[in-house]
Amino acid sequence: MTNAEKYTPQIAKILGNMIAVMCLYFAKDTDDYGGFLCSTCPLNGVCYDVNKLENFLGQEAREDD
């Protein structure tokens, strides 16, 4: 077991409370107004939900992300 696996619930809670920081590091593109495009982020659809984040962190990574 890695530390990331062991501490997934805590990591998910931290990330879930830092949405603006997640966008900064994970979104790959911005719109015409400088806002981050959620569709370019691997966390799209899970970033606001700690339980979904925890599940996402426990999944195997995809090579295309």
mmCIF file of N, CA and C in Angstrom:
data_model
loop_
_atom_site.group_PDB
_atom_site.id
_atom_site.type_symbol
_atom_site.label_atom_id
_atom_site.label_comp_id
_atom_site.label_asym_id
_atom_site.label_seq_id
_atom_site.Cartn_x
_atom_site.Cartn_y
_atom_site.Cartn_z
ATOM 1 N N MET A 1 0.849 -1.174 0.000
ATOM 2 C CA MET A 1 0.000 0.000 0.000
ATOM 3 C C MET A 1 0.894 1.237 0.000
ATOM 4 N N THR A 2 0.556 2.185 -0.883
ATOM 5 C CA THR A 2 1.308 3.433 -0.924
ATOM 6 C C THR A 2 0.711 4.431 0.069
ATOM 7 N N ASN A 3 1.456 5.481 0.371
ATOM 8 C CA ASN A 3 0.917 6.530 1.240
ATOM 9 C C ASN A 3 -0.317 7.168 0.620
ATOM 10 N N ALA A 4 -0.318 7.320 -0.713
ATOM 11 C CA ALA A 4 -1.484 7.897 -1.394
ATOM 12 C C ALA A 4 -2.711 7.018 -1.166
ATOM 13 N N GLU A 5 -2.545 5.718 -1.237
ATOM 14 C CA GLU A 5 -3.664 4.804 -0.994
ATOM 15 C C GLU A 5 -4.114 4.859 0.463
ATOM 16 N N LYS A 6 -3.156 4.888 1.352
ATOM 17 C CA LYS A 6 -3.463 4.891 2.782
ATOM 18 C C LYS A 6 -4.220 6.161 3.193
ATOM 19 N N TYR A 7 -3.841 7.285 2.607
ATOM 20 C CA TYR A 7 -4.411 8.568 3.016
ATOM 21 C C TYR A 7 -5.398 9.156 2.006
ATOM 22 N N THR A 8 -5.949 8.325 1.134
ATOM 23 C CA THR A 8 -6.893 8.797 0.126
ATOM 24 C C THR A 8 -8.056 9.590 0.716
ATOM 25 N N PRO A 9 -8.709 9.141 1.794
ATOM 26 C CA PRO A 9 -9.825 9.942 2.336
ATOM 27 C C PRO A 9 -9.393 11.347 2.771
ATOM 28 N N GLN A 10 -8.246 11.447 3.396
ATOM 29 C CA GLN A 10 -7.767 12.750 3.843
ATOM 30 C C GLN A 10 -7.380 13.638 2.655
ATOM 31 N N ILE A 11 -6.736 13.036 1.659
ATOM 32 C CA ILE A 11 -6.352 13.784 0.462
ATOM 33 C C ILE A 11 -7.598 14.298 -0.247
ATOM 34 N N ALA A 12 -8.621 13.480 -0.355
ATOM 35 C CA ALA A 12 -9.865 13.884 -1.005
ATOM 36 C C ALA A 12 -10.513 15.054 -0.264
ATOM 37 N N LYS A 13 -10.488 15.035 1.041
ATOM 38 C CA LYS A 13 -11.067 16.136 1.826
ATOM 39 C C LYS A 13 -10.289 17.432 1.607
ATOM 40 N N ILE A 14 -8.977 17.340 1.559
ATOM 41 C CA ILE A 14 -8.150 18.528 1.310
ATOM 42 C C ILE A 14 -8.468 19.094 -0.065
ATOM 43 N N LEU A 15 -8.456 18.238 -1.078
ATOM 44 C CA LEU A 15 -8.720 18.689 -2.437
ATOM 45 C C LEU A 15 -10.126 19.255 -2.583
ATOM 46 N N GLY A 16 -11.087 18.620 -1.956
ATOM 47 C CA GLY A 16 -12.466 19.079 -2.046
ATOM 48 C C GLY A 16 -12.684 20.461 -1.474
ATOM 49 N N ASN A 17 -11.805 20.879 -0.590
ATOM 50 C CA ASN A 17 -11.906 22.213 0.010
ATOM 51 C C ASN A 17 -11.005 23.234 -0.667
ATOM 52 N N MET A 18 -10.352 22.831 -1.748
ATOM 53 C CA MET A 18 -9.426 23.722 -2.442
ATOM 54 C C MET A 18 -9.737 23.737 -3.939
ATOM 55 N N ILE A 19 -10.997 23.927 -4.301
ATOM 56 C CA ILE A 19 -11.420 23.819 -5.686
ATOM 57 C C ILE A 19 -10.662 24.770 -6.610
ATOM 58 N N ALA A 20 -10.416 26.004 -6.204
ATOM 59 C CA ALA A 20 -9.719 26.956 -7.072
ATOM 60 C C ALA A 20 -8.288 26.491 -7.351
ATOM 61 N N VAL A 21 -7.659 25.910 -6.356
ATOM 62 C CA VAL A 21 -6.299 25.411 -6.539
ATOM 63 C C VAL A 21 -6.300 24.206 -7.475
ATOM 64 N N MET A 22 -7.306 23.344 -7.346
ATOM 65 C CA MET A 22 -7.401 22.184 -8.242
ATOM 66 C C MET A 22 -7.508 22.645 -9.684
ATOM 67 N N CYS A 23 -8.342 23.640 -9.940
ATOM 68 C CA CYS A 23 -8.502 24.139 -11.306
ATOM 69 C C CYS A 23 -7.171 24.653 -11.848
ATOM 70 N N LEU A 24 -6.460 25.373 -11.032
ATOM 71 C CA LEU A 24 -5.179 25.934 -11.440
ATOM 72 C C LEU A 24 -4.202 24.849 -11.885
ATOM 73 N N TYR A 25 -4.156 23.754 -11.168
ATOM 74 C CA TYR A 25 -3.187 22.700 -11.464
ATOM 75 C C TYR A 25 -3.675 21.633 -12.441
ATOM 76 N N PHE A 26 -4.981 21.393 -12.520
ATOM 77 C CA PHE A 26 -5.475 20.282 -13.321
ATOM 78 C C PHE A 26 -6.140 20.677 -14.639
ATOM 79 N N ALA A 27 -6.818 21.823 -14.701
ATOM 80 C CA ALA A 27 -7.458 22.229 -15.957
ATOM 81 C C ALA A 27 -6.377 22.575 -16.970
ATOM 82 N N LYS A 28 -6.578 22.133 -18.195
ATOM 83 C CA LYS A 28 -5.554 22.306 -19.215
ATOM 84 C C LYS A 28 -5.821 23.495 -20.134
ATOM 85 N N ASP A 29 -6.961 24.159 -19.976
ATOM 86 C CA ASP A 29 -7.297 25.248 -20.886
ATOM 87 C C ASP A 29 -8.242 26.227 -20.196
ATOM 88 N N THR A 30 -8.323 27.420 -20.735
ATOM 89 C CA THR A 30 -9.226 28.444 -20.213
ATOM 90 C C THR A 30 -10.162 28.921 -21.325
ATOM 91 N N ASP A 31 -11.260 29.545 -20.911
ATOM 92 C CA ASP A 31 -12.190 30.095 -21.889
ATOM 93 C C ASP A 31 -11.743 31.505 -22.286
ATOM 94 N N ASP A 32 -12.550 32.178 -23.089
ATOM 95 C CA ASP A 32 -12.204 33.516 -23.577
ATOM 96 C C ASP A 32 -12.125 34.557 -22.472
ATOM 97 N N TYR A 33 -12.696 34.249 -21.316
ATOM 98 C CA TYR A 33 -12.713 35.192 -20.201
ATOM 99 C C TYR A 33 -11.691 34.852 -19.114
ATOM 100 N N GLY A 34 -10.873 33.845 -19.363
ATOM 101 C CA GLY A 34 -9.843 33.460 -18.400
ATOM 102 C C GLY A 34 -10.292 32.426 -17.385
ATOM 103 N N GLY A 35 -11.535 31.977 -17.484
ATOM 104 C CA GLY A 35 -12.021 30.940 -16.576
ATOM 105 C C GLY A 35 -11.537 29.565 -17.031
ATOM 106 N N PHE A 36 -11.351 28.680 -16.105
ATOM 107 C CA PHE A 36 -10.883 27.341 -16.441
ATOM 108 C C PHE A 36 -11.993 26.524 -17.090
ATOM 109 N N LEU A 37 -11.635 25.734 -18.090
ATOM 110 C CA LEU A 37 -12.595 24.864 -18.761
ATOM 111 C C LEU A 37 -12.627 23.520 -18.058
ATOM 112 N N CYS A 38 -13.732 23.231 -17.401
ATOM 113 C CA CYS A 38 -13.869 21.977 -16.660
ATOM 114 C C CYS A 38 -13.686 20.760 -17.563
ATOM 115 N N SER A 39 -14.103 20.886 -18.809
ATOM 116 C CA SER A 39 -14.006 19.750 -19.724
ATOM 117 C C SER A 39 -12.565 19.342 -20.016
ATOM 118 N N THR A 40 -11.598 20.197 -19.673
ATOM 119 C CA THR A 40 -10.192 19.871 -19.904
ATOM 120 C C THR A 40 -9.503 19.330 -18.648
ATOM 121 N N CYS A 41 -10.283 19.090 -17.621
ATOM 122 C CA CYS A 41 -9.735 18.662 -16.333
ATOM 123 C C CYS A 41 -10.058 17.191 -16.059
ATOM 124 N N PRO A 42 -9.066 16.407 -15.612
ATOM 125 C CA PRO A 42 -9.347 15.006 -15.293
ATOM 126 C C PRO A 42 -10.270 14.846 -14.080
ATOM 127 N N LEU A 43 -10.452 15.885 -13.307
ATOM 128 C CA LEU A 43 -11.323 15.838 -12.133
ATOM 129 C C LEU A 43 -12.729 16.371 -12.423
ATOM 130 N N ASN A 44 -13.021 16.634 -13.694
ATOM 131 C CA ASN A 44 -14.328 17.149 -14.082
ATOM 132 C C ASN A 44 -15.437 16.207 -13.599
ATOM 133 N N GLY A 45 -16.370 16.761 -12.864
ATOM 134 C CA GLY A 45 -17.500 15.987 -12.365
ATOM 135 C C GLY A 45 -17.285 15.352 -11.000
ATOM 136 N N VAL A 46 -16.069 15.383 -10.492
ATOM 137 C CA VAL A 46 -15.816 14.794 -9.170
ATOM 138 C C VAL A 46 -15.228 15.807 -8.193
ATOM 139 N N CYS A 47 -14.836 16.960 -8.671
ATOM 140 C CA CYS A 47 -14.084 17.907 -7.841
ATOM 141 C C CYS A 47 -14.873 18.481 -6.663
ATOM 142 N N TYR A 48 -16.182 18.563 -6.767
ATOM 143 C CA TYR A 48 -16.977 19.155 -5.689
ATOM 144 C C TYR A 48 -17.494 18.137 -4.673
ATOM 145 N N ASP A 49 -17.227 16.883 -4.889
ATOM 146 C CA ASP A 49 -17.775 15.829 -4.044
ATOM 147 C C ASP A 49 -16.645 14.986 -3.455
ATOM 148 N N VAL A 50 -16.455 15.077 -2.150
ATOM 149 C CA VAL A 50 -15.341 14.380 -1.487
ATOM 150 C C VAL A 50 -15.415 12.872 -1.715
ATOM 151 N N ASN A 51 -16.610 12.302 -1.672
ATOM 152 C CA ASN A 51 -16.736 10.855 -1.889
ATOM 153 C C ASN A 51 -16.344 10.471 -3.308
ATOM 154 N N LYS A 52 -16.756 11.266 -4.298
ATOM 155 C CA LYS A 52 -16.369 11.000 -5.684
ATOM 156 C C LYS A 52 -14.864 11.180 -5.870
ATOM 157 N N LEU A 53 -14.301 12.190 -5.203
ATOM 158 C CA LEU A 53 -12.846 12.388 -5.271
ATOM 159 C C LEU A 53 -12.103 11.188 -4.693
ATOM 160 N N GLU A 54 -12.591 10.703 -3.584
ATOM 161 C CA GLU A 54 -11.965 9.540 -2.951
ATOM 162 C C GLU A 54 -12.009 8.335 -3.887
ATOM 163 N N ASN A 55 -13.143 8.113 -4.519
ATOM 164 C CA ASN A 55 -13.257 7.010 -5.477
ATOM 165 C C ASN A 55 -12.338 7.224 -6.669
ATOM 166 N N PHE A 56 -12.286 8.457 -7.175
ATOM 167 C CA PHE A 56 -11.417 8.773 -8.305
ATOM 168 C C PHE A 56 -9.956 8.489 -7.958
ATOM 169 N N LEU A 57 -9.543 8.910 -6.775
ATOM 170 C CA LEU A 57 -8.144 8.703 -6.360
ATOM 171 C C LEU A 57 -7.808 7.228 -6.216
ATOM 172 N N GLY A 58 -8.796 6.402 -5.931
ATOM 173 C CA GLY A 58 -8.567 4.970 -5.772
ATOM 174 C C GLY A 58 -8.550 4.199 -7.079
ATOM 175 N N GLN A 59 -8.898 4.863 -8.186
ATOM 176 C CA GLN A 59 -8.920 4.195 -9.491
ATOM 177 C C GLN A 59 -7.525 4.161 -10.111
ATOM 178 N N GLU A 60 -7.351 3.255 -11.035
ATOM 179 C CA GLU A 60 -6.109 3.203 -11.801
ATOM 180 C C GLU A 60 -6.055 4.404 -12.733
ATOM 181 N N ALA A 61 -4.887 4.996 -12.870
ATOM 182 C CA ALA A 61 -4.717 6.134 -13.763
ATOM 183 C C ALA A 61 -4.761 5.690 -15.209
ATOM 184 N N ARG A 62 -5.315 6.563 -16.057
ATOM 185 C CA ARG A 62 -5.331 6.301 -17.491
ATOM 186 C C ARG A 62 -4.139 6.982 -18.115
ATOM 187 N N GLU A 63 -3.565 6.366 -19.113
ATOM 188 C CA GLU A 63 -2.380 6.910 -19.773
ATOM 189 C C GLU A 63 -2.656 8.206 -20.524
ATOM 190 N N ASP A 64 -3.887 8.405 -21.002
ATOM 191 C CA ASP A 64 -4.193 9.584 -21.831
ATOM 192 C C ASP A 64 -4.492 10.837 -21.027
ATOM 193 N N ASP A 65 -4.470 10.782 -19.709
ATOM 194 C CA ASP A 65 -4.717 11.977 -18.880
ATOM 195 C C ASP A 65 -3.435 12.738 -18.637
#
